[in-house]
Short mmCIF file of C-alpha atoms and ligand atoms in Angstrom, two decimals:
data_model
loop_
_atom_site.label_atom_id
_atom_site.label_comp_id
_atom_site.label_asym_id
_atom_site.label_seq_id
_atom_site.Cartn_x
_atom_site.Cartn_y
_atom_site.Cartn_z
CA MET C 984 121.82 119.24 107.76
CA LYS C 985 118.40 119.48 109.34
CA GLN C 986 117.63 116.41 111.47
CA GLU C 987 114.65 114.35 110.20
CA LYS C 988 111.76 114.18 112.65
CA LEU C 989 110.48 110.75 113.59
CA LEU C 990 107.00 109.25 113.40
CA TYR C 991 105.94 106.22 115.43
CA LEU C 992 102.72 104.81 113.97
CA GLU C 993 100.66 101.92 115.31
CA THR C 994 97.87 100.42 113.27
CA PHE C 995 94.95 98.41 114.66
CA GLY C 996 92.22 96.51 112.84
CA CYS C 997 91.49 95.81 109.22
CA GLN C 998 93.24 96.11 105.88
CA MET C 999 91.55 99.47 105.28
CA ASN C 1000 93.44 100.82 108.29
CA VAL C 1001 96.68 99.25 107.05
CA SER C 1002 96.13 100.97 103.72
CA ASP C 1003 95.30 104.30 105.44
CA SER C 1004 98.48 104.00 107.48
CA GLU C 1005 100.53 103.70 104.27
CA LYS C 1006 98.93 106.97 103.16
CA ILE C 1007 99.70 108.61 106.52
CA VAL C 1008 103.38 107.65 106.23
CA ALA C 1009 103.55 109.07 102.68
CA LEU C 1010 101.80 112.30 103.69
CA LEU C 1011 104.03 112.92 106.69
CA LYS C 1012 107.14 112.11 104.71
CA GLY C 1013 106.15 115.16 102.69
CA ILE C 1014 106.64 117.36 105.77
CA GLY C 1015 109.91 115.77 106.87
CA TYR C 1016 108.91 112.82 109.05
CA GLY C 1017 110.73 109.51 108.76
CA GLU C 1018 109.49 106.37 110.52
CA THR C 1019 110.77 104.77 113.71
CA SER C 1020 109.75 101.54 115.41
CA GLU C 1021 110.71 102.96 118.84
CA ALA C 1022 108.02 105.11 120.46
CA ALA C 1023 110.62 106.55 122.86
CA GLN C 1024 112.55 108.07 119.94
CA ALA C 1025 109.53 109.60 118.22
CA ASP C 1026 108.63 113.27 117.84
CA LEU C 1027 105.14 112.27 116.70
CA ILE C 1028 103.12 109.24 117.87
CA LEU C 1029 100.00 108.31 115.93
CA LEU C 1030 97.54 105.51 116.60
CA ASN C 1031 95.32 104.43 113.72
CA THR C 1032 92.50 102.78 115.61
CA CYS C 1033 89.77 100.16 115.21
CA SER C 1034 86.40 100.11 116.97
CA ILE C 1035 84.91 96.96 115.46
CA ARG C 1036 85.06 95.21 118.85
CA ALA C 1037 85.27 96.55 122.38
CA THR C 1038 88.57 94.70 122.91
CA ALA C 1039 90.22 96.60 120.05
CA GLU C 1040 88.99 99.89 121.49
CA ASN C 1041 90.18 99.06 125.01
CA ARG C 1042 93.57 98.05 123.68
CA MET C 1043 93.85 101.45 122.04
CA TYR C 1044 93.18 103.26 125.34
CA GLY C 1045 95.68 100.93 127.05
CA HIS C 1046 98.32 101.92 124.51
CA LEU C 1047 97.59 105.61 124.87
CA GLY C 1048 98.17 105.31 128.62
CA LYS C 1049 101.70 104.06 127.96
CA PHE C 1050 102.52 107.14 125.88
CA LYS C 1051 101.40 109.53 128.62
CA SER C 1052 104.64 108.99 130.56
CA LEU C 1053 106.69 109.62 127.39
CA LYS C 1054 104.94 112.93 126.99
CA LYS C 1055 105.76 113.87 130.58
CA ARG C 1056 109.44 113.35 129.85
CA LYS C 1057 109.25 115.09 126.47
CA PRO C 1058 106.52 117.76 126.50
CA GLU C 1059 107.05 118.70 122.82
CA LEU C 1060 106.05 115.14 121.78
CA ILE C 1061 102.92 115.24 119.59
CA ILE C 1062 100.37 112.47 120.13
CA GLY C 1063 97.50 111.90 117.71
CA VAL C 1064 94.67 109.41 117.34
CA GLY C 1065 92.96 108.59 114.05
CA GLY C 1066 90.76 105.90 112.52
CA CYS C 1067 87.45 104.49 113.69
CA VAL C 1068 87.72 105.17 117.46
CA ALA C 1069 88.70 108.77 116.69
CA GLN C 1070 85.72 109.11 114.35
CA GLN C 1071 83.36 107.69 116.92
CA GLU C 1072 84.70 109.40 120.06
CA GLY C 1073 85.65 112.79 118.63
CA GLU C 1074 85.95 115.39 121.38
CA GLN C 1075 85.30 112.81 124.05
CA LEU C 1076 88.69 111.31 123.24
CA LEU C 1077 90.42 114.60 124.03
CA ARG C 1078 88.56 114.68 127.34
CA LYS C 1079 89.44 111.06 128.21
CA ALA C 1080 93.09 111.56 127.21
CA PRO C 1081 93.97 115.24 127.72
CA PHE C 1082 97.60 114.67 126.70
CA VAL C 1083 96.46 113.91 123.11
CA ASN C 1084 97.19 116.77 120.68
CA LEU C 1085 95.14 115.83 117.66
CA VAL C 1086 92.21 113.64 116.65
CA PHE C 1087 91.52 112.86 112.98
CA GLY C 1088 88.60 110.89 111.59
CA THR C 1089 88.46 108.32 108.81
CA HIS C 1090 87.89 110.95 106.08
CA ASN C 1091 90.47 113.45 107.31
CA LEU C 1092 93.89 111.93 106.72
CA GLN C 1093 94.74 114.56 104.14
CA LEU C 1094 94.56 117.24 106.85
CA LEU C 1095 97.27 115.59 108.93
CA PRO C 1096 100.28 117.63 107.73
CA GLU C 1097 98.46 120.83 108.62
CA MET C 1098 97.21 119.41 111.94
CA VAL C 1099 100.70 118.27 112.92
CA ARG C 1100 102.11 121.72 112.17
CA ALA C 1101 99.33 123.29 114.30
CA ALA C 1102 100.06 120.85 117.13
CA ALA C 1103 103.75 121.79 117.01
CA ALA C 1104 102.63 125.39 117.47
CA GLY C 1105 100.66 124.36 120.57
CA LYS C 1106 97.15 124.04 119.06
CA ARG C 1107 94.95 121.00 119.74
CA ARG C 1108 92.90 120.05 116.70
CA ILE C 1109 90.03 117.70 116.04
CA GLU C 1110 88.72 116.88 112.54
CA THR C 1111 86.01 114.26 112.02
CA THR C 1112 83.97 115.68 109.14
CA PHE C 1113 82.89 113.19 106.46
CA ILE C 1114 83.75 114.05 102.84
CA ASP C 1115 80.94 112.47 100.88
CA ASN C 1116 82.35 112.53 97.37
CA GLU C 1117 84.91 110.50 95.47
CA GLU C 1118 87.45 113.34 95.41
CA ARG C 1119 88.70 112.28 98.79
CA PHE C 1120 90.36 109.19 97.26
CA ASP C 1121 92.73 111.39 95.32
CA LEU C 1122 93.89 113.67 98.10
CA PHE C 1123 96.93 111.48 98.77
CA PRO C 1124 100.20 110.66 97.10
CA ILE C 1125 100.18 107.16 95.55
CA THR C 1126 101.92 105.06 98.15
CA GLY C 1127 104.32 102.40 97.06
CA ALA C 1128 104.99 103.84 93.63
CA GLU C 1129 108.41 105.00 94.69
CA GLU C 1130 109.20 102.06 96.98
CA GLY C 1131 108.11 99.28 94.63
CA GLY C 1132 107.38 96.15 96.66
CA VAL C 1133 105.50 93.09 95.51
CA THR C 1134 101.95 93.43 96.70
CA ARG C 1135 99.72 96.44 97.47
CA PHE C 1136 96.22 97.30 98.58
CA VAL C 1137 94.38 99.73 96.35
CA THR C 1138 91.21 101.31 97.69
CA VAL C 1139 88.34 101.21 95.20
CA MET C 1140 85.46 102.13 97.49
CA GLN C 1141 84.86 103.08 101.09
CA GLY C 1142 81.98 103.10 103.51
CA CYS C 1143 78.95 100.88 103.71
CA ASP C 1144 75.20 101.25 103.23
CA ASN C 1145 74.24 97.87 104.63
CA PHE C 1146 73.79 98.60 108.33
CA CYS C 1147 74.24 95.07 109.59
CA SER C 1148 72.71 95.41 113.03
CA TYR C 1149 75.95 94.73 114.93
CA CYS C 1150 78.31 96.80 112.82
CA ILE C 1151 79.78 100.21 113.49
CA VAL C 1152 81.35 100.66 110.04
CA PRO C 1153 78.54 102.73 108.43
CA TYR C 1154 78.77 105.14 111.38
CA VAL C 1155 82.55 105.50 111.44
CA ARG C 1156 83.35 105.17 107.72
CA GLY C 1157 80.26 106.79 106.25
CA ARG C 1158 78.11 105.78 103.26
CA GLU C 1159 79.47 103.89 100.25
CA ILE C 1160 81.50 105.97 97.85
CA SER C 1161 83.30 104.48 94.86
CA ARG C 1162 86.42 105.77 93.26
CA LYS C 1163 86.38 106.42 89.51
CA ALA C 1164 87.53 103.36 87.54
CA GLU C 1165 90.06 105.34 85.50
CA LYS C 1166 91.71 106.59 88.71
CA VAL C 1167 91.95 103.04 90.04
CA VAL C 1168 93.51 101.85 86.77
CA GLN C 1169 95.89 104.82 86.73
CA GLU C 1170 97.13 104.08 90.25
CA ILE C 1171 97.62 100.37 89.56
CA ALA C 1172 99.47 101.09 86.30
CA GLN C 1173 101.84 103.34 88.27
CA LEU C 1174 102.35 100.66 90.91
CA ALA C 1175 102.98 98.03 88.21
CA ALA C 1176 105.53 100.30 86.54
CA ALA C 1177 107.31 100.48 89.94
CA GLY C 1178 107.48 96.67 90.09
CA VAL C 1179 104.35 95.78 92.09
CA THR C 1180 103.03 92.46 90.76
CA GLU C 1181 99.94 91.79 92.91
CA VAL C 1182 97.15 94.17 93.90
CA THR C 1183 94.23 93.63 96.25
CA LEU C 1184 91.25 95.85 95.44
CA LEU C 1185 89.98 97.05 98.77
CA GLY C 1186 86.64 98.26 100.06
CA GLN C 1187 84.16 97.53 102.83
CA ASN C 1188 81.79 96.01 100.28
CA VAL C 1189 83.53 95.81 96.90
CA ASN C 1190 80.60 93.95 95.32
CA SER C 1191 78.52 97.11 95.31
CA TYR C 1192 81.32 99.10 93.64
CA ASP C 1193 79.78 101.95 91.65
CA LEU C 1194 76.28 100.49 91.56
CA LYS C 1195 75.12 104.04 92.35
CA SER C 1196 76.46 105.35 89.02
CA PRO C 1197 74.59 103.77 86.10
CA GLY C 1198 76.75 103.68 82.95
CA GLU C 1199 80.02 103.53 84.93
CA PRO C 1200 81.94 100.23 85.18
CA ASP C 1201 80.70 97.96 87.98
CA PHE C 1202 82.96 95.66 89.96
CA PRO C 1203 83.21 92.76 87.45
CA GLU C 1204 84.04 95.31 84.73
CA LEU C 1205 86.64 96.93 86.97
CA LEU C 1206 88.28 93.53 87.54
CA HIS C 1207 88.51 92.96 83.78
CA MET C 1208 90.05 96.43 83.32
CA VAL C 1209 92.66 95.92 86.04
CA ALA C 1210 93.54 92.45 84.74
CA GLN C 1211 94.67 94.03 81.49
CA ILE C 1212 97.34 96.17 83.16
CA GLU C 1213 100.76 95.04 82.08
CA GLY C 1214 103.00 93.85 84.92
CA ILE C 1215 100.14 92.83 87.21
CA LYS C 1216 100.38 89.06 87.61
CA ARG C 1217 97.83 88.49 90.31
CA LEU C 1218 94.65 90.19 91.38
CA ARG C 1219 92.65 89.85 94.61
CA PHE C 1220 89.76 91.70 96.23
CA THR C 1221 88.22 92.06 99.65
CA THR C 1222 85.68 92.28 101.25
CA SER C 1223 82.60 90.76 99.64
CA HIS C 1224 79.07 90.73 100.97
CA PRO C 1225 77.25 87.44 100.25
CA LYS C 1226 74.01 89.21 99.33
CA ASP C 1227 75.75 91.37 96.71
CA ILE C 1228 78.03 88.85 95.02
CA SER C 1229 76.55 88.52 91.54
CA GLU C 1230 76.66 85.72 88.97
CA ARG C 1231 78.83 87.98 86.80
CA LEU C 1232 81.32 88.43 89.61
CA ILE C 1233 81.39 84.69 90.25
CA SER C 1234 82.05 84.14 86.51
CA CYS C 1235 85.11 86.40 86.76
CA PHE C 1236 86.89 83.57 88.58
CA ALA C 1237 86.50 81.44 85.44
CA GLU C 1238 87.15 84.27 82.96
CA ILE C 1239 90.15 86.13 84.44
CA PRO C 1240 93.24 83.94 84.81
CA LYS C 1241 94.99 86.59 86.94
CA LEU C 1242 92.17 86.57 89.51
CA ALA C 1243 93.50 84.51 92.43
CA PRO C 1244 91.30 81.54 93.43
CA HIS C 1245 90.42 82.87 96.87
CA ILE C 1246 87.44 84.70 98.29
CA HIS C 1247 86.69 86.01 101.76
CA LEU C 1248 82.93 85.67 102.14
CA PRO C 1249 81.76 86.28 105.71
CA ALA C 1250 78.67 84.23 106.65
CA GLN C 1251 78.58 85.49 110.28
CA SER C 1252 76.00 82.83 111.26
CA GLY C 1253 74.43 79.65 109.93
CA SER C 1254 71.03 80.31 111.52
CA ASP C 1255 68.33 82.04 109.48
CA ARG C 1256 66.82 83.55 112.63
CA ILE C 1257 70.16 85.09 113.66
CA LEU C 1258 70.99 86.21 110.10
CA ALA C 1259 67.67 88.09 110.02
CA ALA C 1260 68.40 89.69 113.41
CA MET C 1261 71.81 90.69 112.06
CA ASN C 1262 70.11 92.29 109.03
CA ARG C 1263 72.45 90.43 106.71
CA GLY C 1264 69.99 90.23 103.81
CA TYR C 1265 70.48 86.53 102.94
CA THR C 1266 69.47 83.16 104.27
CA ARG C 1267 71.66 80.19 105.03
CA ALA C 1268 70.44 78.49 101.83
CA GLN C 1269 71.24 81.56 99.72
CA TYR C 1270 74.73 81.76 101.22
CA LEU C 1271 75.36 78.10 100.49
CA GLU C 1272 74.08 78.57 96.90
CA LYS C 1273 76.70 81.30 96.36
CA ILE C 1274 79.38 79.01 97.79
CA ALA C 1275 78.31 76.20 95.45
CA ALA C 1276 78.36 78.57 92.46
CA LEU C 1277 81.88 79.76 93.39
CA LYS C 1278 83.13 76.19 93.75
CA SER C 1279 81.62 75.30 90.40
CA ALA C 1280 83.06 78.37 88.58
CA CYS C 1281 86.47 77.90 90.20
CA PRO C 1282 87.15 74.34 91.34
CA GLY C 1283 89.69 74.43 94.17
CA ILE C 1284 88.81 77.98 95.23
CA GLN C 1285 89.88 78.68 98.81
CA ILE C 1286 87.12 80.23 100.86
CA THR C 1287 87.67 82.11 104.09
CA GLY C 1288 85.01 83.64 106.30
CA ASP C 1289 83.97 85.36 109.52
CA ILE C 1290 81.61 84.06 112.21
CA ILE C 1291 80.17 85.93 115.17
CA VAL C 1292 79.45 83.63 118.12
CA GLY C 1293 76.93 84.58 120.80
CA PHE C 1294 74.90 87.20 118.92
CA PRO C 1295 71.85 88.20 121.04
CA GLY C 1296 69.26 85.43 120.81
CA GLU C 1297 71.72 82.73 119.73
CA ASP C 1298 70.71 79.53 121.51
CA GLU C 1299 72.30 76.12 121.27
CA ALA C 1300 70.22 75.19 118.19
CA ALA C 1301 71.24 78.36 116.35
CA PHE C 1302 74.87 77.70 117.21
CA GLU C 1303 74.55 74.13 115.90
CA ASP C 1304 73.28 75.64 112.62
CA THR C 1305 76.47 77.69 112.45
CA LEU C 1306 78.63 74.66 113.17
CA SER C 1307 76.93 72.68 110.42
CA LEU C 1308 77.33 75.55 107.94
CA VAL C 1309 81.04 75.72 108.72
CA GLU C 1310 81.24 71.97 108.24
CA GLU C 1311 79.49 72.21 104.89
CA VAL C 1312 81.58 75.07 103.49
CA GLN C 1313 84.95 73.62 104.59
CA TYR C 1314 86.62 77.01 104.97
CA ALA C 1315 90.35 77.27 104.35
CA ASP C 1316 90.41 79.59 107.35
CA LEU C 1317 87.84 81.21 109.58
CA PHE C 1318 87.97 84.33 111.73
CA SER C 1319 85.60 83.89 114.64
CA PHE C 1320 84.81 86.16 117.57
CA ILE C 1321 82.41 86.52 120.44
CA TYR C 1322 79.78 89.17 119.73
CA SER C 1323 80.76 92.57 121.08
CA PRO C 1324 77.97 95.17 121.37
CA ARG C 1325 78.95 98.47 119.77
CA PRO C 1326 77.32 101.64 121.07
CA GLY C 1327 74.85 103.21 118.66
CA THR C 1328 74.15 100.04 116.65
CA LYS C 1329 70.73 98.36 116.52
CA ALA C 1330 72.02 95.11 118.01
CA ALA C 1331 73.32 96.93 121.10
CA GLU C 1332 69.65 97.50 122.06
CA LEU C 1333 68.71 93.81 121.79
CA PRO C 1334 68.32 91.80 125.00
CA ASP C 1335 71.33 89.52 125.32
CA ASP C 1336 70.51 86.72 127.75
CA ALA C 1337 73.41 84.37 127.09
CA ARG C 1338 76.35 84.89 129.41
CA ARG C 1339 79.99 84.92 128.37
CA ALA C 1340 80.34 81.61 130.23
CA GLU C 1341 78.02 80.07 127.60
CA LYS C 1342 79.52 81.88 124.61
CA GLN C 1343 83.16 81.10 125.30
CA PRO C 1344 82.82 77.29 125.06
CA ARG C 1345 80.85 77.72 121.81
CA LEU C 1346 83.66 79.78 120.34
CA GLU C 1347 86.21 77.21 121.46
CA ARG C 1348 84.23 74.35 119.88
CA LEU C 1349 83.95 76.23 116.61
CA GLN C 1350 87.62 77.18 116.58
CA GLU C 1351 88.76 73.67 117.46
CA ARG C 1352 86.71 72.20 114.62
CA GLN C 1353 88.04 74.80 112.19
CA ARG C 1354 91.63 74.13 113.27
CA GLN C 1355 91.14 70.46 112.31
CA VAL C 1356 89.63 71.42 108.94
CA THR C 1357 92.41 73.94 108.19
CA LEU C 1358 95.16 71.50 109.11
CA GLY C 1359 93.51 68.71 107.10
CA ARG C 1360 93.22 70.98 104.06
CA ASN C 1361 96.83 72.12 104.36
CA GLN C 1362 98.03 68.53 104.73
CA SER C 1363 95.98 67.44 101.72
CA MET C 1364 98.03 69.85 99.59
CA VAL C 1365 101.23 67.89 100.22
CA GLY C 1366 102.56 66.62 96.87
CA THR C 1367 100.66 69.22 94.82
CA VAL C 1368 102.42 71.94 92.84
CA GLN C 1369 101.28 75.47 93.66
CA GLN C 1370 102.00 78.75 91.93
CA VAL C 1371 103.49 80.89 94.69
CA LEU C 1372 104.08 84.62 94.38
CA VAL C 1373 107.30 85.25 96.32
CA GLU C 1374 106.88 88.28 98.58
CA GLY C 1375 110.36 88.34 100.16
CA PRO C 1376 112.30 86.83 103.07
CA SER C 1377 110.40 84.79 105.69
CA THR C 1378 110.19 86.10 109.27
CA SER C 1379 113.30 84.12 110.22
CA GLY C 1380 115.11 85.71 107.28
CA GLU C 1381 116.53 82.33 106.25
CA GLU C 1382 113.83 81.28 103.80
CA LEU C 1383 111.43 82.92 101.38
CA PHE C 1384 107.80 83.70 102.08
CA GLY C 1385 105.09 83.77 99.47
CA ARG C 1386 101.43 83.01 98.90
CA THR C 1387 99.65 80.47 96.77
CA GLY C 1388 96.82 81.68 94.57
CA GLY C 1389 94.46 80.43 97.29
CA ASN C 1390 96.25 82.78 99.75
CA ARG C 1391 98.02 80.06 101.74
CA GLY C 1392 101.24 81.42 103.23
CA THR C 1393 104.17 79.28 102.04
CA ILE C 1394 107.81 79.14 103.06
CA MET C 1395 110.60 77.71 100.93
CA MET C 1396 114.33 78.02 100.35
CA GLY C 1397 115.41 80.25 97.49
CA GLU C 1398 117.17 83.35 96.29
CA ARG C 1399 115.89 86.71 97.50
CA SER C 1400 116.00 87.93 93.93
CA LEU C 1401 112.87 85.82 93.30
CA ALA C 1402 110.73 88.41 95.13
CA GLY C 1403 107.90 89.46 92.83
CA ARG C 1404 108.09 86.27 90.72
CA VAL C 1405 105.48 83.53 90.54
CA VAL C 1406 107.29 80.20 91.00
CA ASP C 1407 106.16 76.57 90.94
CA VAL C 1408 106.43 75.08 94.41
CA ARG C 1409 105.91 71.45 95.37
CA ILE C 1410 104.30 71.35 98.80
CA ILE C 1411 106.19 69.07 101.18
CA GLU C 1412 104.48 69.86 104.49
CA GLY C 1413 101.09 71.19 105.55
CA LEU C 1414 101.25 72.98 108.92
CA GLN C 1415 98.47 74.69 110.87
CA THR C 1416 99.08 78.19 109.53
CA LEU C 1417 101.59 77.65 106.74
CA LEU C 1418 102.68 75.41 103.93
CA ARG C 1419 106.29 74.41 103.43
CA GLY C 1420 107.50 73.67 99.92
CA GLU C 1421 110.39 73.42 97.52
CA ILE C 1422 110.77 75.44 94.38
CA ILE C 1423 110.77 73.19 91.35
CA ASN C 1424 110.67 75.77 88.60
CA ALA C 1425 111.78 79.34 89.04
S1 SF4 D 1921 78.41 94.84 105.17
FE1 SF4 D 1921 77.67 94.84 107.28
S2 SF4 D 1921 79.43 94.00 108.44
FE2 SF4 D 1921 80.24 94.69 106.46
S3 SF4 D 1921 80.90 96.80 106.80
FE3 SF4 D 1921 78.80 96.90 106.03
S4 SF4 D 1921 77.52 97.00 107.86
FE4 SF4 D 1921 79.56 96.27 108.51
#
């Protein structure tokens, strides 16, 4: 019997990359590659990269360096780089890392089987062309349909037209393109038939889903369509842009029982001056109005967000505005980072006077405050009963792991056969990153 070849795949960055990596695995399975978690055993090493911050990019180059020695020992090893760094660097990447065989951009996953075959025949290939139509969503096998599983990401749109001044996404993912609603529904119906019970509709800015095609369903309509699919018990979406979240979308939280009471709504800053410099398209007051409307449509909704600390021009007063916004929103969780200039973006040209020595303590203050809020919120859930969708065994393997509707990770004792079921769980402990509970009604 012919020996299966082995793929070692590392994924950096956001959920879009995680979803792309699932597609890569399915595509390469089609040409005889199974997966391995040991790079040393692989015949093909792929890195699916992120360039949202310089640290992510540097980590990618650090990783590549490690694989160079493997290639020396095994010259037939194929090494490839895809994702946002590949899109951005293109040929430069082959120059910086001459032992790399192939480079594929964010719109070129479907070419991988052919590129891998060419690499095996000794040809180095680079593909970074954008495909600016919705056909590119359907160039892949539907991943997960054969494996089942509990929860899946389903891409509904890609790219972004917003050009926030700090962000590289519009340059490395291209302009917004939405996938036809009937194709989205078809994929989710197939996943549901295979036993998937929760889907997260994925896009860089899902709120502007299909706004370019008058007469086609917009995002609230798409949510209603997906909610009708039999077998789907819970529905989520990410990511939302505060300027584009409409009253109709907010109403969906009240109208669609399957829509989980959680939203990730990145504010990025609480200062109007900094928000304008970021080209975010909303003010602090407008952001807070949207938060109030969400809390009123869906009492108990869990809100998570992103904050950039130390954007060019951020002084102490602007940072205090951010702190007070965070205090007012009471996020369930917050992802916060020090600003990282990305080459080619507008913000990279702005004078940035503040030194890292000033930014770091600001980040620490913000994170410390948020840790207290998160812990307090988790502790306040003790004694409540939450509907938890069981995803499978916990990391230790001894308990079960699942998520509440509000997306709080929860561990509890129970049978593995409960995977995919929504169970009632009484919360007995609120930890920093998790809830612990006991199943009271399976
Ligand atoms: S909305 Fe702004 S931050 Fe989000 S992907 Fe688009 S440009 Fe980047």
